[in-house]
Coordinates of C-alpha atoms and ligand atoms in Angstrom, one line a residue:
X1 CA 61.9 -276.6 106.0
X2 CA 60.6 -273.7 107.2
X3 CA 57.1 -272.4 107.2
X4 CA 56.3 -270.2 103.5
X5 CA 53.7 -268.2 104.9
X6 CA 51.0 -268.5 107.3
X7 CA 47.3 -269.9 106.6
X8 CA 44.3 -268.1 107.6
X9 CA 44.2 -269.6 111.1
X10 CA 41.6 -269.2 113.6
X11 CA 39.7 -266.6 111.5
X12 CA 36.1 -266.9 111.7
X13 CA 35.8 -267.5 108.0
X14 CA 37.6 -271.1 108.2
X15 CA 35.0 -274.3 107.9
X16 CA 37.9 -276.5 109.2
X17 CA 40.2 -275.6 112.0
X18 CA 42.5 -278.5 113.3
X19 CA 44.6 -277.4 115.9
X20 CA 47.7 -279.6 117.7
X21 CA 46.0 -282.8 116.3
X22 CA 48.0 -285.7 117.2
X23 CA 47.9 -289.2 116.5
X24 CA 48.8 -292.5 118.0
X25 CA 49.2 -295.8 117.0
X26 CA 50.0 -297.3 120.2
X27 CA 53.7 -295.8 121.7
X28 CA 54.1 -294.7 118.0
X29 CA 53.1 -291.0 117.3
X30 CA 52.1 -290.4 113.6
X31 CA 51.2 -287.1 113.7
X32 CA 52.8 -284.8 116.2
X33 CA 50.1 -281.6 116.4
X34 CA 49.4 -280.7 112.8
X35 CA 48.2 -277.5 112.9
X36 CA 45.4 -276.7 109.4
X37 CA 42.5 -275.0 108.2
X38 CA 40.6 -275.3 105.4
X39 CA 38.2 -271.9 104.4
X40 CA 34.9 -271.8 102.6
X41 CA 35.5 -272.7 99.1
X42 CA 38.6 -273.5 99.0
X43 CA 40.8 -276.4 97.4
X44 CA 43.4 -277.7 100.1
X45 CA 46.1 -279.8 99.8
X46 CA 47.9 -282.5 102.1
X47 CA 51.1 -283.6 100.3
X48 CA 54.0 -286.0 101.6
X49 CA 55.9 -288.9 101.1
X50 CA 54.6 -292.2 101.8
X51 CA 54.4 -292.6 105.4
X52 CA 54.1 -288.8 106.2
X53 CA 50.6 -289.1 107.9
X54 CA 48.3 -288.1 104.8
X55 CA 45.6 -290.6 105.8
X56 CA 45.6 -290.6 109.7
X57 CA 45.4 -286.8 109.4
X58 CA 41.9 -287.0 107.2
X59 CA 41.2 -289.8 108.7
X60 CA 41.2 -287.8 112.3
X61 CA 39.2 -285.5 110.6
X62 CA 36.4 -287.8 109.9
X63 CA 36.2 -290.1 112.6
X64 CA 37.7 -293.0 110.9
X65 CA 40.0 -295.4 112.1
X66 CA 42.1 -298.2 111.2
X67 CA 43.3 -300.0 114.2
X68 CA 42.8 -297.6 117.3
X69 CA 44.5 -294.6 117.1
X70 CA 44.7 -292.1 120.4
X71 CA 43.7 -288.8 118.8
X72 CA 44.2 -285.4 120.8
X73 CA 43.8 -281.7 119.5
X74 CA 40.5 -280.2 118.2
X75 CA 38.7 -280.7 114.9
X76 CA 36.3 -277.9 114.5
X77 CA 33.5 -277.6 111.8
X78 CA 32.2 -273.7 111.7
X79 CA 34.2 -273.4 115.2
X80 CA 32.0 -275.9 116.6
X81 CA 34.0 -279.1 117.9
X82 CA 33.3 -282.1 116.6
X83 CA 36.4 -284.1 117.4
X84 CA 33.8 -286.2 119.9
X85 CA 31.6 -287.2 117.4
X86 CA 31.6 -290.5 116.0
X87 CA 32.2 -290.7 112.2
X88 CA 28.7 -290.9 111.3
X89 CA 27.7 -287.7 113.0
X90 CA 30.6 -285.9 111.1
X91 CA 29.2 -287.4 107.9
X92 CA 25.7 -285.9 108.8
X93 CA 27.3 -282.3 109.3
X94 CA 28.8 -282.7 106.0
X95 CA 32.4 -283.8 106.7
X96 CA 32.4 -286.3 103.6
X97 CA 35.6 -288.5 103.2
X98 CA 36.7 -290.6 100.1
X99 CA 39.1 -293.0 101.5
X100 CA 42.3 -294.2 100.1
X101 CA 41.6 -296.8 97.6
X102 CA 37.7 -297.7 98.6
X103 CA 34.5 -296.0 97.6
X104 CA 32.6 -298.5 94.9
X105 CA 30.7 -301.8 94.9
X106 CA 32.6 -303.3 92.0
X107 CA 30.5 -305.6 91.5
X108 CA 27.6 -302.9 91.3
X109 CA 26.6 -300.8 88.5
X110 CA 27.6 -297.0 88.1
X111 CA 24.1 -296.0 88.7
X112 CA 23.3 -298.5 91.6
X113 CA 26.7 -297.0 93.6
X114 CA 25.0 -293.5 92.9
X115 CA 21.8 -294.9 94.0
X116 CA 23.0 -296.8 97.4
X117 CA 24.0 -293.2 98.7
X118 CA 21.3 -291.0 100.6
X119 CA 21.8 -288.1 102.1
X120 CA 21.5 -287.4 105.9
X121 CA 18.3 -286.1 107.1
X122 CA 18.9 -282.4 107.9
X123 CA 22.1 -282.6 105.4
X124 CA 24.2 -279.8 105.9
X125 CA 25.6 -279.2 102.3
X126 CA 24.2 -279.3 98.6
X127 CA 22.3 -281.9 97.9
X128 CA 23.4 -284.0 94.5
X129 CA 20.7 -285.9 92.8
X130 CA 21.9 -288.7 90.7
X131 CA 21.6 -286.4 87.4
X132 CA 23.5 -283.9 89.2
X133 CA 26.1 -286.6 89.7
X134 CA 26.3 -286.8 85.8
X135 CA 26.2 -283.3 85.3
X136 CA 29.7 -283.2 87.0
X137 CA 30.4 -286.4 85.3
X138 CA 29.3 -286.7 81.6
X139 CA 31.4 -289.8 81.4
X140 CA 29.4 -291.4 84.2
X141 CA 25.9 -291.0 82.3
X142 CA 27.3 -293.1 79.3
X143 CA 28.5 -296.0 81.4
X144 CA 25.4 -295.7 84.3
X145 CA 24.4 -299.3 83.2
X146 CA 28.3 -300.7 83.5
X147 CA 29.4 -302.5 87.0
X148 CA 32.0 -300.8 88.0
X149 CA 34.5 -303.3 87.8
X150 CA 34.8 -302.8 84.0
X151 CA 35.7 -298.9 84.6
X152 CA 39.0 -297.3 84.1
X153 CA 40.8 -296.3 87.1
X154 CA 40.0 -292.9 86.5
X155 CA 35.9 -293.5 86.1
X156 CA 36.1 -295.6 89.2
X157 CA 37.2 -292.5 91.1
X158 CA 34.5 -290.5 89.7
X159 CA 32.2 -292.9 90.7
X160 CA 33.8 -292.9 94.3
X161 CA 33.7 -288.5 94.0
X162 CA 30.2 -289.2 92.8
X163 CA 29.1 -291.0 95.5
X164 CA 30.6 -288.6 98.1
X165 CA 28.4 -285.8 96.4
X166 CA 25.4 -287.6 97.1
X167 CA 26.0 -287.4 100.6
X168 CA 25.7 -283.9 100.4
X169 CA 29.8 -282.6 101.7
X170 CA 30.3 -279.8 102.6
X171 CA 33.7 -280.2 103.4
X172 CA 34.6 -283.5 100.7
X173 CA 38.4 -285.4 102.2
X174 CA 39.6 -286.6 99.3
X175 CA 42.5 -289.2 100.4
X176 CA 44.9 -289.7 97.1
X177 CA 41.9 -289.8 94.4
X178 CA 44.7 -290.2 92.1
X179 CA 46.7 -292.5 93.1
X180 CA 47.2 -295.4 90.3
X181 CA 45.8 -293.2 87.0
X182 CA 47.8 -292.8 84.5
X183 CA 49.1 -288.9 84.2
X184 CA 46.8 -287.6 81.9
X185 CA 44.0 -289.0 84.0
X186 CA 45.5 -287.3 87.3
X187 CA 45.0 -284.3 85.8
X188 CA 41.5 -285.0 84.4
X189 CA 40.3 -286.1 88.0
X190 CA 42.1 -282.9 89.6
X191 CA 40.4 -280.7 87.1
X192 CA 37.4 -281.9 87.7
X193 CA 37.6 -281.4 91.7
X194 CA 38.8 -277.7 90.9
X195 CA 35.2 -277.5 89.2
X196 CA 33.5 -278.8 92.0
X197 CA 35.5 -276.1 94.2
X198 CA 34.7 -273.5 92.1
X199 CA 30.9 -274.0 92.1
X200 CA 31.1 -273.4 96.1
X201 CA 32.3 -276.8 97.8
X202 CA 35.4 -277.1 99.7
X203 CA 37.8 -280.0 99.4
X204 CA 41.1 -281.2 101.5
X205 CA 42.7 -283.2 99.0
X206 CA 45.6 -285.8 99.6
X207 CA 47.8 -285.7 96.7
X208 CA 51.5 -287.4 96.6
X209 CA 52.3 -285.7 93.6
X210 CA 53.0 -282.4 94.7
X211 CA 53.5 -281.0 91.3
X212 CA 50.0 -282.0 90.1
X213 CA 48.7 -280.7 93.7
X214 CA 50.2 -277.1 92.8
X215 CA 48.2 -276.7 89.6
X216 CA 44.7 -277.1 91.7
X217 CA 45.1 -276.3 95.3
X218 CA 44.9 -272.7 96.7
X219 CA 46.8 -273.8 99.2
X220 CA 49.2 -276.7 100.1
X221 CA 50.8 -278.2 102.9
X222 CA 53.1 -280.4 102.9
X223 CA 53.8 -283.1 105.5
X224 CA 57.0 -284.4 106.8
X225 CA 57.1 -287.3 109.5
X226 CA 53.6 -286.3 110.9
X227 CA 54.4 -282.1 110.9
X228 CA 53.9 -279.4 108.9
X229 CA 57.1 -279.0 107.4
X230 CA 55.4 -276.0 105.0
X231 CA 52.4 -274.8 103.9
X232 CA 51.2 -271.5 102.1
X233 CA 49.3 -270.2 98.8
X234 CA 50.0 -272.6 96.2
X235 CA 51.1 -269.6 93.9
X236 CA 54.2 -269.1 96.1
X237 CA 54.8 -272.4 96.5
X238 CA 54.9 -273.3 93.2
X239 CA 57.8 -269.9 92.8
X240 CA 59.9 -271.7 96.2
X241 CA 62.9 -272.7 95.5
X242 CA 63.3 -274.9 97.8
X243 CA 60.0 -276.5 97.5
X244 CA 61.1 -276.9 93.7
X245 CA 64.2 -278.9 94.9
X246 CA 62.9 -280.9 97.0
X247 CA 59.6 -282.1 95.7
X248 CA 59.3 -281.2 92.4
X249 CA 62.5 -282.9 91.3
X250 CA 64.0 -279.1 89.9
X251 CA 61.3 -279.9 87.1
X252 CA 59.6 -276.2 87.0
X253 CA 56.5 -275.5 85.0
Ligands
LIG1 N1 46.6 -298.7 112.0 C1 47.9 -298.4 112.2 N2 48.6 -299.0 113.2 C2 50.0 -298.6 113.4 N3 50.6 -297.7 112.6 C3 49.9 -297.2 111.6 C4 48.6 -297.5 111.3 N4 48.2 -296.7 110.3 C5 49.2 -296.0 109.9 N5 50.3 -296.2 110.7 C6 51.6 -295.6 110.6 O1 51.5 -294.2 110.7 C7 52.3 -293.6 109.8 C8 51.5 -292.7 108.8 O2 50.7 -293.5 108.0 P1 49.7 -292.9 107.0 O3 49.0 -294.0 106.4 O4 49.0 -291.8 107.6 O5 50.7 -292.3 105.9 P2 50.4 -291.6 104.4 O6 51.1 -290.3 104.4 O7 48.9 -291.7 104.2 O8 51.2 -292.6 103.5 P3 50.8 -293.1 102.0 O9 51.2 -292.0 101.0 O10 51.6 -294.3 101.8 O11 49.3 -293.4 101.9 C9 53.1 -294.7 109.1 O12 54.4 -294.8 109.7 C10 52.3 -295.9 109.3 O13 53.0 -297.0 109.3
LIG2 MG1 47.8 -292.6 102.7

């Protein structure tokens, strides 16, 4: 598949710039120079089968690892690299990531996962206080006292979003917050990280479900076997024919 249209690259505007990441696991490559950008207030999406390179690519972003992946190609926050740093100092300059499937203490409650989270010294983003937390999150305030074992899947990930605020993002990696809810709570979680877009943050957002992605992303790209297979505004991606075909199962909306 051919590239739709081309993203803002290299402008000065653009709070993330990856350029020719690539990723290792040993001989294997999993990504194969993934060129992205993510601009000041704007919702991104990553989207791709199982397999494609979703997590290694966020995870390159932030520093994280699983196993010991050989990562080349620059990671630059406001055009400064920080592809060096370890994932701690990208944390600190507000490169916040949600991982797949972790981000709460079950066993703790709502308010004691806020609560664990402090913000670095010098924090880089917007500062959330726990009340701000529920402010975002009415649902939150009426279960603060509940561990978090006995939330829905969908509370849980507000919790996890939640915790991430506190950090103080200013670029918030969201690796498939969706992933298990039920439909109607997809959309209720995607919703609310539009809102949290919209009052200023900016978000790259790992969503499989590529129909869902389109209704909150400004742009998308989609991964294929650790390459950009396509990327553009998700207004024209959402008209493509071919993307239609091939990842939205011909079902239009
Ligand atoms: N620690 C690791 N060691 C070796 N190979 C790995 C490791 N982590 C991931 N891979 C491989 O890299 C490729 C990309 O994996 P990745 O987890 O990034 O995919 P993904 O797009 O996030 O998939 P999913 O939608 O299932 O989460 C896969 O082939 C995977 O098997
Ligand atoms: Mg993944």
């Amino acid at each position: 598949m051919s590239e739709l249209a081309s993203p803002p690259s290299g402008t000065a505007s653009a709070l993330l710039e990856l350029a020719g990441l690539e990723v290792r696991y040993g001989h294997t490559a999993a990504l194969h120079g993934v060129d992205l950008t993510v601009g000041e207030r704007e919702l991104v999406a990553v989207a791709g089968a199982n397999g494609a390179g979703k997590s290694t690519l966020v995870n390159a972003v932030a520093g994280w690892s699983r196993g010991r992946p050989a990562v080349s190609g620059t990671v630059r926050l406001d055009g400064v690299d920080v592809g060096g740093l370890p994932a701690h100092r990208r944390t600190g300059r507000g490169i916040v990531l949600v991982p797949e499937g972790k981000g709460v203490f079950e066993g703790l409650t709502v308010e004691e996962n806020l609560e664990l989270v402090t913000p670095p010294k010098n924090a880089a983003g917007r500062r959330y206080a726990v009340a701000d937390v529920y402010a975002v999150f009415p649902q939150l305030s009426a279960r603060a006292t509940r561990k978090c074992s006995t939330l829905s899947g969908g509370e849980r990930q507000m919790v996890a979003i939640g915790r991430a605020l506190r950090a103080a993002p200013r670029l918030l990696i969201l690796d498939e917050p969706s992933v298990g809810l039920a439909p109607r709570l997809v959309r209720g979680v995607l919703r609310h990280v539009r809102e949290l877009v919209d009052g200023g943050l900016s978000v790259l957002l790992v969503e499989q479900n590529v129909t869902a992605a389109l209704e909150v992303a400004d742009r998308l790209y989609l991964l294929e076997q650790g390459r950009v297979g396509a990327s553009g505004p998700a207004s024209e991606m959402r008209d493509d024919e071919r993307i239609a075909a091939a990842y939205l199962g011909g079902l239009r909306r």
